[in-house]
């Protein structure tokens, strides 16, 4: 029996729809935050981003949005981009097709209630997905967003350690993985402490912070798809 394709294989086979980073040609990076919203860490992440003047991408979990509607509204109100991170954070390849699709579509609808549109970005929990799921997401014109810089902040690291993990691996076009909400007993204090330092260090180096959709130039893609459709 053939082995399932690795994530690297899937990225190589579907580079348009399964992305790990943006183009290397621009001095831009994207800060992304998973697992939001919660009542403890998400507001602190939002405060730090506001102070730094940075717009980030939040990959939100549907059942957490339902539990913290005011914090979700704040994410949107403060101009951050919102992506879909499933409804209940399961390991997607273990799900049946109907359950997997429900995890995505249910969360799409929850997000649409706040933003007015279905999100173009999807990040699988744990980064885990398979080929059939990628093909279905692509048929819905979604980009599956991985990362190429992992802060490992969920391990309870301090600000120095998070900074080292991020700044030591940055390239133009990097997508940086951090978290804006934690599991039971998780401490994301290092994330909060690291945000202003990461922003200052990279800005001093001439790097611009943009949401993932801007990094990937998705608006241009959408316009080209519309033009292609009207020319058929």
Short mmCIF file of C-alpha atoms in Angstrom, two decimals:
data_model
loop_
_atom_site.label_atom_id
_atom_site.label_comp_id
_atom_site.label_asym_id
_atom_site.label_seq_id
_atom_site.Cartn_x
_atom_site.Cartn_y
_atom_site.Cartn_z
CA UNK A 1 0.00 0.00 0.00
CA UNK A 2 1.48 3.42 -0.93
CA UNK A 3 2.41 5.76 1.90
CA UNK A 4 0.20 8.86 2.23
CA UNK A 5 1.85 11.97 0.80
CA UNK A 6 3.83 14.05 3.27
CA UNK A 7 2.96 17.71 3.79
CA UNK A 8 6.07 18.64 1.80
CA UNK A 9 4.87 16.40 -1.06
CA UNK A 10 1.43 18.00 -0.96
CA UNK A 11 2.90 21.50 -1.01
CA UNK A 12 5.08 20.55 -4.00
CA UNK A 13 2.11 19.05 -5.87
CA UNK A 14 -0.38 21.87 -5.10
CA UNK A 15 1.77 25.00 -4.66
CA UNK A 16 -1.07 27.36 -5.61
CA UNK A 17 -3.48 26.06 -3.02
CA UNK A 18 -1.22 24.78 -0.25
CA UNK A 19 1.19 27.54 0.73
CA UNK A 20 3.92 27.64 3.37
CA UNK A 21 5.21 31.14 2.59
CA UNK A 22 4.74 34.11 0.31
CA UNK A 23 6.99 35.33 -2.51
CA UNK A 24 10.65 35.87 -1.70
CA UNK A 25 10.69 38.94 -3.95
CA UNK A 26 9.17 41.37 -1.42
CA UNK A 27 10.43 42.32 2.02
CA UNK A 28 7.14 41.37 3.63
CA UNK A 29 6.18 38.84 6.29
CA UNK A 30 2.87 37.78 7.86
CA UNK A 31 2.21 37.27 11.56
CA UNK A 32 -0.43 34.57 12.06
CA UNK A 33 -2.14 33.58 15.30
CA UNK A 34 -3.96 30.26 15.76
CA UNK A 35 -6.73 29.02 18.06
CA UNK A 36 -8.37 32.38 18.85
CA UNK A 37 -10.42 33.71 20.43
CA UNK A 38 -10.11 33.24 24.16
CA UNK A 39 -10.73 35.67 27.02
CA UNK A 40 -7.18 35.65 28.40
CA UNK A 41 -4.52 35.81 25.68
CA UNK A 42 -6.36 37.06 22.58
CA UNK A 43 -7.06 40.52 24.08
CA UNK A 44 -3.38 40.83 25.07
CA UNK A 45 -2.25 39.84 21.56
CA UNK A 46 -4.66 42.41 20.12
CA UNK A 47 -3.34 45.08 22.48
CA UNK A 48 0.27 44.33 21.45
CA UNK A 49 -0.57 44.39 17.74
CA UNK A 50 -2.49 47.65 18.11
CA UNK A 51 0.41 49.26 19.91
CA UNK A 52 2.82 48.04 17.22
CA UNK A 53 0.51 49.16 14.40
CA UNK A 54 0.47 45.70 12.80
CA UNK A 55 -2.38 43.90 11.03
CA UNK A 56 -2.16 40.13 11.47
CA UNK A 57 -4.09 37.04 10.38
CA UNK A 58 -6.09 35.17 13.02
CA UNK A 59 -7.02 31.54 12.31
CA UNK A 60 -10.09 31.14 14.51
CA UNK A 61 -11.86 28.06 15.87
CA UNK A 62 -15.64 28.08 15.36
CA UNK A 63 -16.69 26.91 18.81
CA UNK A 64 -14.37 29.48 20.44
CA UNK A 65 -15.90 32.26 18.33
CA UNK A 66 -19.30 31.17 19.62
CA UNK A 67 -17.97 31.27 23.19
CA UNK A 68 -16.28 34.70 22.84
CA UNK A 69 -18.28 36.75 20.30
CA UNK A 70 -17.13 40.10 21.72
CA UNK A 71 -13.46 39.24 21.22
CA UNK A 72 -14.11 37.96 17.70
CA UNK A 73 -15.87 41.25 16.95
CA UNK A 74 -12.82 43.12 18.20
CA UNK A 75 -10.46 41.13 15.93
CA UNK A 76 -12.57 42.18 12.94
CA UNK A 77 -13.14 45.76 14.14
CA UNK A 78 -9.40 46.35 14.52
CA UNK A 79 -8.80 45.38 10.89
CA UNK A 80 -7.17 41.98 11.21
CA UNK A 81 -7.68 39.26 8.64
CA UNK A 82 -9.63 36.16 9.69
CA UNK A 83 -8.99 32.62 8.48
CA UNK A 84 -10.79 29.35 9.21
CA UNK A 85 -9.10 26.94 11.66
CA UNK A 86 -11.99 24.41 11.84
CA UNK A 87 -14.90 24.24 14.27
CA UNK A 88 -13.47 22.01 17.02
CA UNK A 89 -9.72 21.61 16.22
CA UNK A 90 -9.72 17.90 15.26
CA UNK A 91 -6.99 16.01 13.43
CA UNK A 92 -8.62 16.34 9.99
CA UNK A 93 -7.22 13.24 8.19
CA UNK A 94 -8.92 11.06 10.80
CA UNK A 95 -12.40 12.45 9.95
CA UNK A 96 -14.95 11.17 7.45
CA UNK A 97 -15.51 13.46 4.45
CA UNK A 98 -18.88 14.78 5.70
CA UNK A 99 -17.44 15.53 9.16
CA UNK A 100 -14.40 17.27 7.66
CA UNK A 101 -16.55 19.40 5.36
CA UNK A 102 -18.84 20.29 8.24
CA UNK A 103 -15.84 21.47 10.30
CA UNK A 104 -14.99 23.89 7.47
CA UNK A 105 -18.42 25.07 6.31
CA UNK A 106 -19.83 25.53 9.81
CA UNK A 107 -16.90 27.78 10.72
CA UNK A 108 -17.15 29.64 7.38
CA UNK A 109 -20.72 30.61 8.25
CA UNK A 110 -19.78 31.70 11.77
CA UNK A 111 -16.98 33.90 10.37
CA UNK A 112 -19.27 35.33 7.68
CA UNK A 113 -21.56 36.62 10.41
CA UNK A 114 -18.72 38.89 11.54
CA UNK A 115 -16.89 39.78 8.32
CA UNK A 116 -19.65 39.64 5.72
CA UNK A 117 -17.83 37.09 3.59
CA UNK A 118 -16.56 33.51 3.70
CA UNK A 119 -12.82 33.40 4.45
CA UNK A 120 -10.41 32.58 1.62
CA UNK A 121 -7.84 31.13 4.02
CA UNK A 122 -7.91 27.81 5.87
CA UNK A 123 -5.31 26.43 8.24
CA UNK A 124 -5.71 22.77 9.25
CA UNK A 125 -5.29 22.06 12.97
CA UNK A 126 -1.74 20.79 13.65
CA UNK A 127 -1.03 21.56 9.97
CA UNK A 128 -2.45 18.09 9.17
CA UNK A 129 -4.45 17.46 6.02
CA UNK A 130 -4.52 15.03 3.10
CA UNK A 131 -4.80 15.17 -0.65
CA UNK A 132 -8.57 14.70 -0.89
CA UNK A 133 -9.14 17.47 1.63
CA UNK A 134 -6.81 19.81 -0.27
CA UNK A 135 -8.68 19.10 -3.51
CA UNK A 136 -12.04 19.83 -1.87
CA UNK A 137 -10.75 23.06 -0.28
CA UNK A 138 -9.27 24.09 -3.64
CA UNK A 139 -12.66 23.47 -5.29
CA UNK A 140 -14.03 26.05 -2.82
CA UNK A 141 -11.22 28.43 -3.90
CA UNK A 142 -9.58 28.33 -0.49
CA UNK A 143 -5.87 28.60 0.16
CA UNK A 144 -4.53 26.15 2.73
CA UNK A 145 -2.03 28.15 4.76
CA UNK A 146 0.85 26.46 6.53
CA UNK A 147 3.93 28.29 7.83
CA UNK A 148 7.67 28.29 7.42
CA UNK A 149 8.58 29.94 10.75
CA UNK A 150 7.32 28.23 13.94
CA UNK A 151 7.62 30.19 17.17
CA UNK A 152 6.88 27.04 19.25
CA UNK A 153 5.18 29.48 21.66
CA UNK A 154 2.65 26.86 22.78
CA UNK A 155 5.46 25.18 24.73
CA UNK A 156 5.28 27.98 27.32
CA UNK A 157 8.48 29.65 26.07
CA UNK A 158 9.48 33.07 27.34
CA UNK A 159 9.76 36.19 25.17
CA UNK A 160 13.49 35.68 24.49
CA UNK A 161 12.96 32.12 23.29
CA UNK A 162 10.01 33.07 21.04
CA UNK A 163 12.08 35.91 19.53
CA UNK A 164 15.01 33.57 18.82
CA UNK A 165 12.72 30.99 17.17
CA UNK A 166 11.14 33.64 14.93
CA UNK A 167 14.00 36.02 14.13
CA UNK A 168 16.48 33.18 13.58
CA UNK A 169 14.44 31.77 10.68
CA UNK A 170 12.97 34.80 8.90
CA UNK A 171 13.24 35.17 5.13
CA UNK A 172 11.32 37.53 2.83
CA UNK A 173 7.80 36.14 2.43
CA UNK A 174 7.80 34.23 5.72
CA UNK A 175 4.54 33.13 7.34
CA UNK A 176 5.10 33.10 11.12
CA UNK A 177 3.09 30.76 13.35
CA UNK A 178 2.11 31.96 16.82
CA UNK A 179 -0.93 31.40 19.03
CA UNK A 180 -3.49 33.83 20.44
CA UNK A 181 -5.28 31.33 22.68
CA UNK A 182 -4.16 28.35 24.68
CA UNK A 183 -5.26 24.96 25.81
CA UNK A 184 -5.76 24.10 29.46
CA UNK A 185 -2.86 25.49 31.50
CA UNK A 186 -1.01 26.88 28.46
CA UNK A 187 0.91 30.11 29.03
CA UNK A 188 1.37 32.37 26.03
CA UNK A 189 3.03 35.18 27.98
CA UNK A 190 6.13 34.72 25.80
CA UNK A 191 4.08 35.45 22.69
CA UNK A 192 2.80 38.73 24.13
CA UNK A 193 6.31 39.76 25.21
CA UNK A 194 7.83 38.86 21.85
CA UNK A 195 5.42 40.74 19.55
CA UNK A 196 6.85 44.27 20.03
CA UNK A 197 10.42 43.00 19.86
CA UNK A 198 9.85 40.96 16.66
CA UNK A 199 8.10 43.91 15.02
CA UNK A 200 10.80 46.42 16.01
CA UNK A 201 13.68 44.18 14.94
CA UNK A 202 12.21 43.36 11.51
CA UNK A 203 10.98 46.90 10.82
CA UNK A 204 14.48 48.20 11.57
CA UNK A 205 15.62 45.80 8.86
CA UNK A 206 13.13 47.25 6.36
CA UNK A 207 10.56 44.45 6.61
CA UNK A 208 6.84 45.21 6.27
CA UNK A 209 4.14 43.29 8.18
CA UNK A 210 1.06 42.38 6.11
CA UNK A 211 -1.84 39.91 6.48
CA UNK A 212 -1.51 36.60 4.62
CA UNK A 213 -4.00 37.62 1.91
CA UNK A 214 -1.82 40.63 1.05
CA UNK A 215 1.39 38.58 1.21
CA UNK A 216 -0.10 36.08 -1.27
CA UNK A 217 -1.70 38.82 -3.39
CA UNK A 218 -5.05 37.00 -3.26
CA UNK A 219 -7.03 40.02 -4.43
CA UNK A 220 -5.08 39.97 -7.70
CA UNK A 221 -5.72 36.20 -8.05
CA UNK A 222 -9.44 36.74 -7.54
CA UNK A 223 -9.57 39.51 -10.15
CA UNK A 224 -7.66 37.33 -12.64
CA UNK A 225 -10.06 34.41 -12.03
CA UNK A 226 -13.05 36.69 -12.61
CA UNK A 227 -11.50 38.03 -15.84
CA UNK A 228 -10.68 34.49 -17.02
CA UNK A 229 -14.28 33.43 -16.33
CA UNK A 230 -15.72 36.33 -18.30
CA UNK A 231 -13.41 35.60 -21.26
CA UNK A 232 -14.56 31.99 -21.63
#
